[in-house]
XYZ file of C-alpha atoms in Angstrom:
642
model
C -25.685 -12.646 -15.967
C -24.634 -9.984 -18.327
C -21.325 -7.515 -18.419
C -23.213 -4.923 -17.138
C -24.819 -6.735 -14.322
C -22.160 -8.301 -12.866
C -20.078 -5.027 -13.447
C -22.304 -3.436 -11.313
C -21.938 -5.272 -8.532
C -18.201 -4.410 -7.792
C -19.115 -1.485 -5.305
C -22.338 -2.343 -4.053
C -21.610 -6.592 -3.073
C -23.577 -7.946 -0.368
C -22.676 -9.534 3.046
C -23.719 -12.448 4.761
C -25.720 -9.622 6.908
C -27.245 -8.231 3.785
C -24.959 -5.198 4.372
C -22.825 -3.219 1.607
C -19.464 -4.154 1.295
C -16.737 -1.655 2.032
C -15.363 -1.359 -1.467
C -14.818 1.783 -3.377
C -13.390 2.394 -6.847
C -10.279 3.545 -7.285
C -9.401 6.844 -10.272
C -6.716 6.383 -12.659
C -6.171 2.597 -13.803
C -6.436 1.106 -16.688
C -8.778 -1.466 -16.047
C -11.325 -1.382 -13.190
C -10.152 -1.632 -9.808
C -11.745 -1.445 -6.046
C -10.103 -1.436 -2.903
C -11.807 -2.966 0.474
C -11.522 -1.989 4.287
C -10.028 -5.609 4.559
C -9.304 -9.156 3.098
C -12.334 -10.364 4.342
C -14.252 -7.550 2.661
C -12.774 -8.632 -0.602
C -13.256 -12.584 -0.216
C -16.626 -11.831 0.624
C -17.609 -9.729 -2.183
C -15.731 -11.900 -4.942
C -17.762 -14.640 -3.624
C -20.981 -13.200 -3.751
C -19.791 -12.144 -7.653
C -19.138 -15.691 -8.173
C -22.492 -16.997 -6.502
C -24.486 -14.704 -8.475
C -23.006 -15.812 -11.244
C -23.654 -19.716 -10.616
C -27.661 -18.513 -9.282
C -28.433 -16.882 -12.685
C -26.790 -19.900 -15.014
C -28.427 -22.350 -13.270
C -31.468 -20.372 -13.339
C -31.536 -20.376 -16.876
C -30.138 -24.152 -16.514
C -26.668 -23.474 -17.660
C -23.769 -24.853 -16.165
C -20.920 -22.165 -14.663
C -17.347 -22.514 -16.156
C -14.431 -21.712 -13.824
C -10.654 -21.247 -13.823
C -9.402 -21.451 -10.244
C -6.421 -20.991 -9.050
C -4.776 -21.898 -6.011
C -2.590 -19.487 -3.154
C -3.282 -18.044 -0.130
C -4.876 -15.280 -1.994
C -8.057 -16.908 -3.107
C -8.080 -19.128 0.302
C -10.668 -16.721 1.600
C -12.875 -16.317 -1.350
C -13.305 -20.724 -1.120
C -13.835 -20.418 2.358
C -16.697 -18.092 1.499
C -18.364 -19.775 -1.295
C -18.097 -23.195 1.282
C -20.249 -20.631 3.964
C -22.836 -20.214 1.017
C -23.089 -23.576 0.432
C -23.416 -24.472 3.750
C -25.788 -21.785 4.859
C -27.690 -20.633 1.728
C -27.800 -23.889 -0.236
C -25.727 -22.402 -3.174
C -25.213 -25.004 -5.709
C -22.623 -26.431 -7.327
C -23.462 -29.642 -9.475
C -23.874 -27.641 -12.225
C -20.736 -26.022 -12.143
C -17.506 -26.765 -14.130
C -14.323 -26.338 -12.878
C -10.362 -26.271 -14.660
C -7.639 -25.656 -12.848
C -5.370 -22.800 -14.300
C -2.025 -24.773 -13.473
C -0.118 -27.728 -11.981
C 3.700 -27.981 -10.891
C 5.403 -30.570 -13.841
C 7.044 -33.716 -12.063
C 5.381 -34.098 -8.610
C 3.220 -36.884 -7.609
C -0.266 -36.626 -7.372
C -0.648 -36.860 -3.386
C 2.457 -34.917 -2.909
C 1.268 -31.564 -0.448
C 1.841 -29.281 -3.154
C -0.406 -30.566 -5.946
C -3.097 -27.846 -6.497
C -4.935 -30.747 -7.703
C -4.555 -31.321 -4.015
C -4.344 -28.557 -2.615
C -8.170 -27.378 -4.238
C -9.849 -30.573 -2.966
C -8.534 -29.740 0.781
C -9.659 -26.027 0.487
C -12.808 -26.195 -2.120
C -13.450 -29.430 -3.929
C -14.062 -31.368 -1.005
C -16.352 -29.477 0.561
C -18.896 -28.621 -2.051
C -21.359 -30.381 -3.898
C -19.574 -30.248 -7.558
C -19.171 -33.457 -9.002
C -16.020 -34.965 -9.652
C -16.789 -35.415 -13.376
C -16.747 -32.037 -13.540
C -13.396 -31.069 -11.839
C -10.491 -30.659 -14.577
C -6.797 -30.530 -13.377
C -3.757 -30.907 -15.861
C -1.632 -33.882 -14.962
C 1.846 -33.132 -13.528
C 3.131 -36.632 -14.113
C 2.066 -36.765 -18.286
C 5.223 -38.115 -19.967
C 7.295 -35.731 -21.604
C 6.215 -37.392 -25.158
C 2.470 -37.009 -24.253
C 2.939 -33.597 -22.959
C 1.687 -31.478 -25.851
C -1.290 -33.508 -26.529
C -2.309 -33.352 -22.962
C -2.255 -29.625 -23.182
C -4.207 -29.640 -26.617
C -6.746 -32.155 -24.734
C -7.317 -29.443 -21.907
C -7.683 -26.812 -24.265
C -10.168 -28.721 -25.922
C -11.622 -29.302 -22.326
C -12.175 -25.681 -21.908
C -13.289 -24.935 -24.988
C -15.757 -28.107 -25.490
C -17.214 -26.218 -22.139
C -18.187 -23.515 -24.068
C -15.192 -21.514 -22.202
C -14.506 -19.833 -19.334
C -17.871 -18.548 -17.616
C -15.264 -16.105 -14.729
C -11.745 -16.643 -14.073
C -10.229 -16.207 -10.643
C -6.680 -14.263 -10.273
C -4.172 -14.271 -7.965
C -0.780 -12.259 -9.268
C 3.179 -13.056 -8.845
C 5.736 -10.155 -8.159
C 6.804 -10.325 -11.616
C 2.985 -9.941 -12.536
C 2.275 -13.707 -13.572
C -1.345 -15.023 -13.734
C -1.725 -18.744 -13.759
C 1.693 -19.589 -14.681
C 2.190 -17.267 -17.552
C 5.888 -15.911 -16.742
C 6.839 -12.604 -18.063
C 7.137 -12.601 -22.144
C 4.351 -15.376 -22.444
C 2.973 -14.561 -25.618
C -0.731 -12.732 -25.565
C -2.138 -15.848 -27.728
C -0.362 -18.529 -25.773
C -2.445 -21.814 -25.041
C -1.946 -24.473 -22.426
C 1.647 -25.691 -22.087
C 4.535 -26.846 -20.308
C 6.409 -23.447 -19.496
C 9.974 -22.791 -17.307
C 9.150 -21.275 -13.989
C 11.105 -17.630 -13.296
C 13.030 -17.200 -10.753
C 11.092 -14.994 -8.991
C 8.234 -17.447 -9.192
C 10.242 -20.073 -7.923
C 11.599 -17.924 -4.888
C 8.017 -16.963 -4.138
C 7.116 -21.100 -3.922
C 10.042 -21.666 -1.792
C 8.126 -21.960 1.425
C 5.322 -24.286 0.451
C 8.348 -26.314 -0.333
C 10.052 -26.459 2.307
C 13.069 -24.541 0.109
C 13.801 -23.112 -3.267
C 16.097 -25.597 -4.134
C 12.976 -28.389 -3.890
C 10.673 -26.206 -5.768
C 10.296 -27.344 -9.266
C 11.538 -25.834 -12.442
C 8.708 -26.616 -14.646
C 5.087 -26.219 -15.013
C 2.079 -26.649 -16.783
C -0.399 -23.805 -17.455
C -3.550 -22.506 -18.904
C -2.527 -19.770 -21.250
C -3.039 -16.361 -21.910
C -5.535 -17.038 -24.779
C -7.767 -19.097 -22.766
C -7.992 -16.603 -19.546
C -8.062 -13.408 -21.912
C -11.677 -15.314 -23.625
C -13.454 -15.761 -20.688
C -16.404 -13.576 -20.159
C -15.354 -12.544 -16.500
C -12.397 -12.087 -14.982
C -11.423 -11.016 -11.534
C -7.771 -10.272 -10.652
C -7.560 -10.276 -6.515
C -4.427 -8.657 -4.573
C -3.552 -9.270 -0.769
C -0.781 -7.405 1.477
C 2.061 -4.361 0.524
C 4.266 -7.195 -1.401
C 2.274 -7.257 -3.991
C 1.893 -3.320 -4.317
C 4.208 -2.651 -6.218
C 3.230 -5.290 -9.079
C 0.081 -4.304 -9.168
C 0.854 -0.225 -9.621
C 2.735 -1.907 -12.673
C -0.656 -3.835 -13.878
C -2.688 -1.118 -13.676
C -1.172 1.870 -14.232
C 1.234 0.614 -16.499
C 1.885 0.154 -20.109
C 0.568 -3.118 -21.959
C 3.563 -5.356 -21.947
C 4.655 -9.376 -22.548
C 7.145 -8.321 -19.498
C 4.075 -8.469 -17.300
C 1.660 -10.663 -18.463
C -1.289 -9.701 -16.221
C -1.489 -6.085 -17.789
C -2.938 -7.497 -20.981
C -6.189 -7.542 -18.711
C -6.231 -3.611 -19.642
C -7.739 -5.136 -22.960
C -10.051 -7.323 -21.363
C -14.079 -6.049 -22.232
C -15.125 -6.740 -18.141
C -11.633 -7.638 -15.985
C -11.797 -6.001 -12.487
C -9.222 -5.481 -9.805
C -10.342 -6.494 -6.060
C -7.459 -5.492 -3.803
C -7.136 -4.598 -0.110
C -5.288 -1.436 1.256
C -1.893 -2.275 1.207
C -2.130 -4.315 -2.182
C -3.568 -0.909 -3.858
C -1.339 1.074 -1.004
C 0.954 2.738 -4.621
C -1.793 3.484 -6.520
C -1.435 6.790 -7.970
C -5.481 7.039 -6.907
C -4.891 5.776 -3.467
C -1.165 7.472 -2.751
C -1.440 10.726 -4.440
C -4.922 11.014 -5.503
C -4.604 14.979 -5.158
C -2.908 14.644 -9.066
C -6.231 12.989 -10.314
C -8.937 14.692 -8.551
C -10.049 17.244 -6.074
C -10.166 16.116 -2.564
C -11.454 16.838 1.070
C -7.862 18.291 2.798
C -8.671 16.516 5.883
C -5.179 15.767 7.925
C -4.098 12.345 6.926
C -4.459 13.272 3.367
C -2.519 17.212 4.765
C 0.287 15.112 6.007
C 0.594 12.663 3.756
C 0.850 15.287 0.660
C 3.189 17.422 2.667
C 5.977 14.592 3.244
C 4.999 13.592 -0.127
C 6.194 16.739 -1.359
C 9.570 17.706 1.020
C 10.531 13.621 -0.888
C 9.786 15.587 -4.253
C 11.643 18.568 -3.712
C 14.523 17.173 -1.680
C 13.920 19.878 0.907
C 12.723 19.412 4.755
C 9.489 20.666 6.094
C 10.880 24.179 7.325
C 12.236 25.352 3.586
C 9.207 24.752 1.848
C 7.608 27.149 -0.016
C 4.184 28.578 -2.148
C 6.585 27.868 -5.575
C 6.954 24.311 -4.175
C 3.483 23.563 -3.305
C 2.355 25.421 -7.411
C 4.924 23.011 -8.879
C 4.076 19.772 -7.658
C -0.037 20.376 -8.090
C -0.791 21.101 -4.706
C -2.520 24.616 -5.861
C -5.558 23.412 -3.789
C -3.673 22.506 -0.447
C -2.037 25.900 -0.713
C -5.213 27.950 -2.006
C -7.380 26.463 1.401
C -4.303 25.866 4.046
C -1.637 28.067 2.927
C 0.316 29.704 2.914
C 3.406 27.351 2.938
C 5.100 27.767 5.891
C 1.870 27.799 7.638
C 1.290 24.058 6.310
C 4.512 22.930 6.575
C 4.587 23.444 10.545
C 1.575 22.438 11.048
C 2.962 19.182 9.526
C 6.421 19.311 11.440
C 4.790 19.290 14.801
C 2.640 16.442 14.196
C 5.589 14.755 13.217
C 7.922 16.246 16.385
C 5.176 14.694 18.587
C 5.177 11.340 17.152
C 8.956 11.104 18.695
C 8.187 9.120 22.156
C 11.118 7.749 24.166
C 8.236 6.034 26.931
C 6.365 4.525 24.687
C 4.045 3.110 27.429
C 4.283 6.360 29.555
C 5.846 6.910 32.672
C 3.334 5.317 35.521
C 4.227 1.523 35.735
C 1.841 -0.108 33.012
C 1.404 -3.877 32.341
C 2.712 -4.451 28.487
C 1.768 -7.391 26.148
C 3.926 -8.077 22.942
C 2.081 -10.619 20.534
C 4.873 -12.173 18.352
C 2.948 -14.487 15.491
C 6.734 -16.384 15.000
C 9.262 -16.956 17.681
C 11.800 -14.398 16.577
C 9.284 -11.185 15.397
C 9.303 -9.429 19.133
C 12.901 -9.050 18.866
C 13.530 -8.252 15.221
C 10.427 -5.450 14.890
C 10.327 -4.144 18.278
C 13.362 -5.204 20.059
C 14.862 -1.902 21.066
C 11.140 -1.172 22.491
C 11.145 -3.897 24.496
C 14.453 -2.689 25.644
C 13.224 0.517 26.722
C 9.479 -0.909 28.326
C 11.609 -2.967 30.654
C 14.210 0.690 31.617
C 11.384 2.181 32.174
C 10.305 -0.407 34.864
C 6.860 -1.498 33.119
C 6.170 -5.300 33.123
C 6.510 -6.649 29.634
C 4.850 -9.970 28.826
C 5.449 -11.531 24.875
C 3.259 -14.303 23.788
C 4.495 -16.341 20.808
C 1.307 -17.267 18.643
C 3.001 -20.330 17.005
C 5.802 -22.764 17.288
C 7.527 -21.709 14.473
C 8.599 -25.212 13.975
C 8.381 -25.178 9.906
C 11.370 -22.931 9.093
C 14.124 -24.923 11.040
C 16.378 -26.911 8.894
C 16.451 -30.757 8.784
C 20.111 -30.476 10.441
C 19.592 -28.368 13.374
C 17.077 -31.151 14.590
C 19.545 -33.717 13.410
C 21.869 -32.293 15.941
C 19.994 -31.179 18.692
C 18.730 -34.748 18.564
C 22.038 -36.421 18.891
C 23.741 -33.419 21.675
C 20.523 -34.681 23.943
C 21.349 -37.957 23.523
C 24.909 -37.228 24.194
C 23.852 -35.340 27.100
C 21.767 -37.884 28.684
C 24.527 -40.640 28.141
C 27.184 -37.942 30.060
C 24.882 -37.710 32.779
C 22.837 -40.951 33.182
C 19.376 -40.211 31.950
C 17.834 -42.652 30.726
C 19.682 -43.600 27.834
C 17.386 -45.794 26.132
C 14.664 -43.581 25.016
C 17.102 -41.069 24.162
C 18.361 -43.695 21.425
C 15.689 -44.339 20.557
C 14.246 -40.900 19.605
C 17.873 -40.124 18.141
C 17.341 -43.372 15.536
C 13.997 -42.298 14.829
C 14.973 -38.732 13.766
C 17.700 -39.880 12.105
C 15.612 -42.281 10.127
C 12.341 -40.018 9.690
C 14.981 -37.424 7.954
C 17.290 -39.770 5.907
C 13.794 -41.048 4.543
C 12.251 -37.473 4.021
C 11.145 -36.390 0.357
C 12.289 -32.846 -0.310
C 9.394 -30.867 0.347
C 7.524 -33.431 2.534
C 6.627 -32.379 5.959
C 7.844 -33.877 9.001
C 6.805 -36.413 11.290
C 5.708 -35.536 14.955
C 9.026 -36.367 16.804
C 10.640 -34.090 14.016
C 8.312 -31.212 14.900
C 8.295 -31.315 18.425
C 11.801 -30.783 18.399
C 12.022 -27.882 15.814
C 9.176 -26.290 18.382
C 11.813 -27.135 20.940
C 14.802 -25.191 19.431
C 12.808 -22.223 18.528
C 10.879 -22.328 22.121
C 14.434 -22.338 23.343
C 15.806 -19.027 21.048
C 12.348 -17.358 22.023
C 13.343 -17.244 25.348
C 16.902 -16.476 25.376
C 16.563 -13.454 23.344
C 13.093 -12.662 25.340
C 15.574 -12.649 28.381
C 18.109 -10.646 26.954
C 16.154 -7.837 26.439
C 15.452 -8.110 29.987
C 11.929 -9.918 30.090
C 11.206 -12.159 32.903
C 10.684 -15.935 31.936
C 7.858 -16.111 34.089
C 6.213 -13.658 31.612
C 6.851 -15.441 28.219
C 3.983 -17.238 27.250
C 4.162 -19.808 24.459
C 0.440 -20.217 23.137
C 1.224 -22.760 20.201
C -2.359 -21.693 18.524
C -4.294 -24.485 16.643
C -4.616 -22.943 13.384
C -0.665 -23.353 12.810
C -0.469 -27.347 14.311
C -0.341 -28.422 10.558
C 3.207 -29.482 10.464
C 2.968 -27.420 6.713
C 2.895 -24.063 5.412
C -1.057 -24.152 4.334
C -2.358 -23.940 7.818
C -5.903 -24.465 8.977
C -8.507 -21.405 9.070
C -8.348 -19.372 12.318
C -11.054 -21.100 15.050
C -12.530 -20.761 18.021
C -9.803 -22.630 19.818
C -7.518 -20.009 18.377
C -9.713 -16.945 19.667
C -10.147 -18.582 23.058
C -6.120 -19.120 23.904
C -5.748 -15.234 22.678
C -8.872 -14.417 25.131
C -7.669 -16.320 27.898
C -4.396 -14.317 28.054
C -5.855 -11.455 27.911
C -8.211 -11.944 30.665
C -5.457 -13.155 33.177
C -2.499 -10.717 32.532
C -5.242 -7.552 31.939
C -2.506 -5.969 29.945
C -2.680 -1.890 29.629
C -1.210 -1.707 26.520
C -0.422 -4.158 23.733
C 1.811 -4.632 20.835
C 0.292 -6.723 17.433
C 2.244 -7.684 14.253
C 0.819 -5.327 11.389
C 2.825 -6.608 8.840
C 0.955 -7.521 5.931
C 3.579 -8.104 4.012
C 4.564 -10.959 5.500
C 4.790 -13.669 2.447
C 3.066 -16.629 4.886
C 0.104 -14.935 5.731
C 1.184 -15.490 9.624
C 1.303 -12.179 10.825
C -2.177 -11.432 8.753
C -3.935 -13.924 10.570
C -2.545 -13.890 13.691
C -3.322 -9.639 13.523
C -7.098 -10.620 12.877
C -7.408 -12.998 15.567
C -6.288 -10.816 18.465
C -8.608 -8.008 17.094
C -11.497 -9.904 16.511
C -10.854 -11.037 20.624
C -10.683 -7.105 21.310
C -13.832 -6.673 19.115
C -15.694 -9.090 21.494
C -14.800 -7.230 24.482
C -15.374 -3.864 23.310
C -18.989 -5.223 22.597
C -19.101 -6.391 25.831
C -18.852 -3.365 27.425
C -15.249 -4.686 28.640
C -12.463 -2.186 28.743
C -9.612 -2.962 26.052
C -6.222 -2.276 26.547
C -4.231 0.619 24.327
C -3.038 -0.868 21.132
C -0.308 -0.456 18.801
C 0.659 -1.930 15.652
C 4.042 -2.976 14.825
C 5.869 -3.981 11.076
C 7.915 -7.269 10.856
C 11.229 -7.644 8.947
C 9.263 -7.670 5.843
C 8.336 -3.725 5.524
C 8.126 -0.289 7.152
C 5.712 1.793 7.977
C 5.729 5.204 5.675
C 6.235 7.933 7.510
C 2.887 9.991 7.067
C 1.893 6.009 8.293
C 4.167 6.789 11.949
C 1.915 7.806 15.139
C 4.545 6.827 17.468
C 8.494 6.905 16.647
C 10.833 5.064 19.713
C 14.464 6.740 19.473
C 17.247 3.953 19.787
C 20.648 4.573 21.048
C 24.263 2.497 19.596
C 23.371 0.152 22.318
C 20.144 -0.634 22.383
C 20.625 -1.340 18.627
C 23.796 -3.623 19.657
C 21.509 -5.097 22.619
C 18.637 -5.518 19.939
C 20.922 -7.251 17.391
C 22.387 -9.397 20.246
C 18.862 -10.746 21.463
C 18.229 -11.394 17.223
C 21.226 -13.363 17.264
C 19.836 -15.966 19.989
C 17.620 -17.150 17.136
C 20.444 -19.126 16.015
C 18.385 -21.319 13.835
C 17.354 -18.230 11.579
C 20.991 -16.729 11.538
C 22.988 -16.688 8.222
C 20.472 -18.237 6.433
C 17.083 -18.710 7.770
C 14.489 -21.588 5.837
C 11.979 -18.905 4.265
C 13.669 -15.862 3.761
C 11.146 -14.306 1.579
C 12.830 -12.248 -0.972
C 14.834 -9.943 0.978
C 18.690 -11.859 0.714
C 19.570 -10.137 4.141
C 19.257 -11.874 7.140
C 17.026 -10.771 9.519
C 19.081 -8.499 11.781
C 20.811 -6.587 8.947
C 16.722 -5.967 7.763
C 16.198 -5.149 10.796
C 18.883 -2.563 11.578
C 18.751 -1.007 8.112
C 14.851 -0.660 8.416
C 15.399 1.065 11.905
C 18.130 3.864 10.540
C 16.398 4.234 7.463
C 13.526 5.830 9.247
C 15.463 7.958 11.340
C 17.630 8.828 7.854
C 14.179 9.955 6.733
C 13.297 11.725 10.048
C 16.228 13.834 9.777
C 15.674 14.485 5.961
C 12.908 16.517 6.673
C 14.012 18.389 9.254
C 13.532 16.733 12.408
C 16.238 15.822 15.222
C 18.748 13.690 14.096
C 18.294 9.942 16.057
C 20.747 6.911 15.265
C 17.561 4.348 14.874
C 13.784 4.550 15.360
C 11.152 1.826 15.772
C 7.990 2.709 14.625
C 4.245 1.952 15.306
C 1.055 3.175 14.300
C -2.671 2.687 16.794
C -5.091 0.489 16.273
C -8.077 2.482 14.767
C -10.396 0.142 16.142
C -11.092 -1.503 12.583
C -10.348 -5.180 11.163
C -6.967 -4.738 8.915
């Protein structure tokens, strides 16, 4: 397949309908980059790039040479290439594949091998052959390690080099595990992870502290030679880092941006990866656009930020300066704009934010602890205003408890039991195997099933007292304990039918009116992400049923906020429902002071929280609207897959 060919493909793709993919280019970058309706759009369409690529080499009976790397980014494009295999015969025995990089120092069957870890999601259900699967070998001795390297880079280049390579990107805009200042001509090598890297690993290990400090990877050389590249972005974390790639200035600091020079390196992101794009954020300064009013209201707040001045005290000179001629010229004049855009935001203020006629109220919270943290003082007011107020927790939550809260929950039961005089014996006996299962643990190992069950335990526990101190009734708490997360590890399975059928279920018997879904996609674990898709491909279903579907909003996490040309509905909080919010956080006492996977935010989760919650009323009041002590925010579902 030539440049040109498979360049063309990035806005046309096809789906496993035969449809056009929802991508569309995006102005002002520096190397070519498309954004799509969802994750799944992009997975879908890199795939089909990739499977296009592997038809035409094998038609002219070449083999396909790929760098792969592993993350949940890319998880979707292998589970798409496996469909095509499965369903359209595509073939892989003729394909070659390196992996771009390998943890130094962990055994070969430990969980977080990507030698591993691409059997379980690629290898291993394909037809390549295992002759001609490459992975660098994290337990080389240290004398042997710069021949091994040379070896691989022989590997690759005995090949006849890389055919595509496959992108994911760090926060400090790493590819493979080329840290910031890797040299441009760098070559396989054992390299010192950064500490941002490292903090971004933490989870999969079960803790930064277990995560370790060296690695081997394909260099910059290598991935810069091969004839196709695609660099793929999920979720607003990495939105920031990719602004930087793109728009940026070549620079060692961020290694991926020496794809600018690449002669056919695309950009596949989703929404919120591509959310600070200059083309997607203020695309008004690159082109002329359709004033519709998203893009009114969006420009508007845009501008009272630039100017430092609220809605009411804008003016024409304001609008001229900042290159909003065009909004002015077809809108204008100013003031005429600017209260157009202050009542839509006055009437996003709702203090009932399920009205006033009693309604029945559903709060999906994908972890134990994200009902109270991102819509806490909500809750608060559903239950004042005398609606009845369900929350069903998706998963167990059992991974981010610490080895020592089970350690002592395990010996107060046993305590307990010998106080009391319940049975004693299998109390002991539980106790010794905890405290054996954990004195034998390897850091970064996951648990056993006594372990886990009582991790599930103490968070079940938290989940409820804080559900009740907001005022829910226990009989309403449902704990659903999906499938998909049962893995006992952060890499959890793809969402099922089993999943989809729990969610369904509840619906079906508590026939909510309204609903509340985590719309965080910022959320490092992908949790939230998946757990968002689920319920709205379940209220997809209905809807082509001809079933009625209940009203539903979407909430953020303690991860990120919603912008506030992003903010349909705004929920005022008082002193005390913030105290009362921040009281019900606090019965998570297994995620207070320091939780397992804090991401990288070093607050804890109530401080986030808090801050988040005044720092959107702070902005309320900056542009002119009443002045409100804290505000939860929430946007409608538009009826489309996010």
């Amino acid at each position: 397949m030539s440049s040109t060919e498979l360049r063309s493909t990035a806005s046309v793709g096809s789906s496993p309908s035969g449809s056009a993919s929802r991508a569309r280019p995006i102005t002002g970058t520096h190397l070519p980059a498309f954004v799509f309706q969802t994750g799944k759009d992009l997975a879908l369409h890199a795939a089909q790039i990739i499977s296009r690529l592997i038809r035409e080499r094998s038609d002219l009976g070449q083999s396909t040479v790929l760098g792969l790397p592993t993350g949940s980014t890319p998880v979707g494009t292998y589970r798409e290439l496996i469909r095509l295999y499965d369903e359209q015969g595509l073939d892989f025995s003729n394909v070659i594949i390196f992996c771009l990089d390998e943890f130094y120092g962990i055994a070969k069957d430990n969980p977080q091998s990507h030698r591993l870890w691409l059997a379980e999601h690629f290898f291993n259900h394909v037809n390549v052959k295992q002759e001609n699967v490459h992975c660098l070998d994290s337990q080389v001795v240290a004398s042997d390690i710069e021949l091994h390297c040379r070896r691989y880079d022989d590997l690759i280049q005995g090949a006849g080099g890389f055919d595509l390579v496959l992108l994911g990107i760090g926060r400090n805009g790493h590819i493979g595990f080329n840290e910031p200042f890797s040299m441009r001509k760098s070559r396989t090598r054992l390299c010192t992870l950064d500490p941002i890297t490292r903090q971004g690993c933490a989870s999969d290990f079960f803790g930064e502290s277990n995560v370790p400090v060296q690695a081997l990877t394909v260099g910059l050389s290598p991935i810069l030679a091969a004839r196709h590249v695609l660099l793929l972005a999920l979720g607003e974390h990495k939105a920031a880092i990719v602004t930087e790639t793109l728009e940026g200035v070549i620079s060692d600091r961020v290694p991926a941006s020496y794809l600018q020079e690449h002669v056919d390196a695309r950009a596949l992101l989703d929404l919120p990866a591509a959310g600070l794009l200059t083309g997607i954020s203020m695309p008004w300064v690159l082109e002329k656009v359709e004033w519709d009013e998203a893009l009114i209201k969006r420009a508007v707040l845009w501008l009272c930020e630039r100017s430092g001045k609220s809605l009411l005290k804008l003016d024409d000179e304001d609008f001229r300066q900042h290159d909003l001629h065009q909004l002015l010229r077809h809108h204008g004049p100013a003031q005429r704009i600017a209260h157009r855009v202050f009542r839509w935001m006055q009437d996003t203020i709702e203090y009932h934010p399920a009205g006033k006629e009693k309604k029945t109220c559903l709060c999906f919270s994908p972890h134990p602890d994200d009902d109270v943290i991102s819509m806490g003082g909500t809750l608060i007011r559903l239950v004042e205003d005398g609606h009845r107020v369900h929350i069903a927790y998706m998963t167990s939550g059992n991974i981010a408890v610490f080895d020592h809260d089970a350690h002592r929950v395990a010996d107060l039961v046993t305590e307990y039991n010998r106080l009391f005089s319940i049975d004693q014996q299998k109390s002991v006996e539980v106790q010794q195997e905890v405290h054996a299962g954990l004195a034998n643990k390897v850091p970064g190992q996951p648990d056993h099933a006594t372990i886990l069950k009582i991790k599930s335990l103490i968070r079940w526990s938290e989940a409820r007292a804080g559900a009740l101190h907001v005022g829910c009734g226990a009989e309403d708490l449902h704990f659903l304990d999906l499938p998909f997360y049962r893995t006992g590890t952060i890499a959890k399975r793809p969402m099922g039918e089993d999943d989809t059928a729990i969610i369904r279920e509840l619906l079906e018997r508590v026939q909510p009116d309204q609903i509340y879904v985590a719309g965080d996609l910022a959320d490092p674990h992908g949790t939230h992400r998946v757990c968002a898709e689920a319920i709205l491909s379940v209220l997809g279903q209905l809807q082509r049923e001809g079933k009625p579907v209940p009203e539903v909003m979407l909430y953020r996490g303690a991860w990120q906020e919603y912008a506030l040309h992003e903010i349909e509905i705004a929920v005022p909080l008082s002193p005390s429902d913030i105290e009362l919010k921040r009281e019900a956080i606090f019965m998570h006492e297994s995620q207070k002071d320091e939780a397992l996977f804090p991401g990288s935010d070093p607050r804890e989760f109530w401080q986030r929280a808090e801050d988040r919650n005044k720092g959107t009323a702070d902005k309320y009041n900056q542009i002119g609207l009443p002045e409100f002590f804290a505000l939860e925010a929430f946007t409608r579902w538009n009826g489309n897959q996010i």
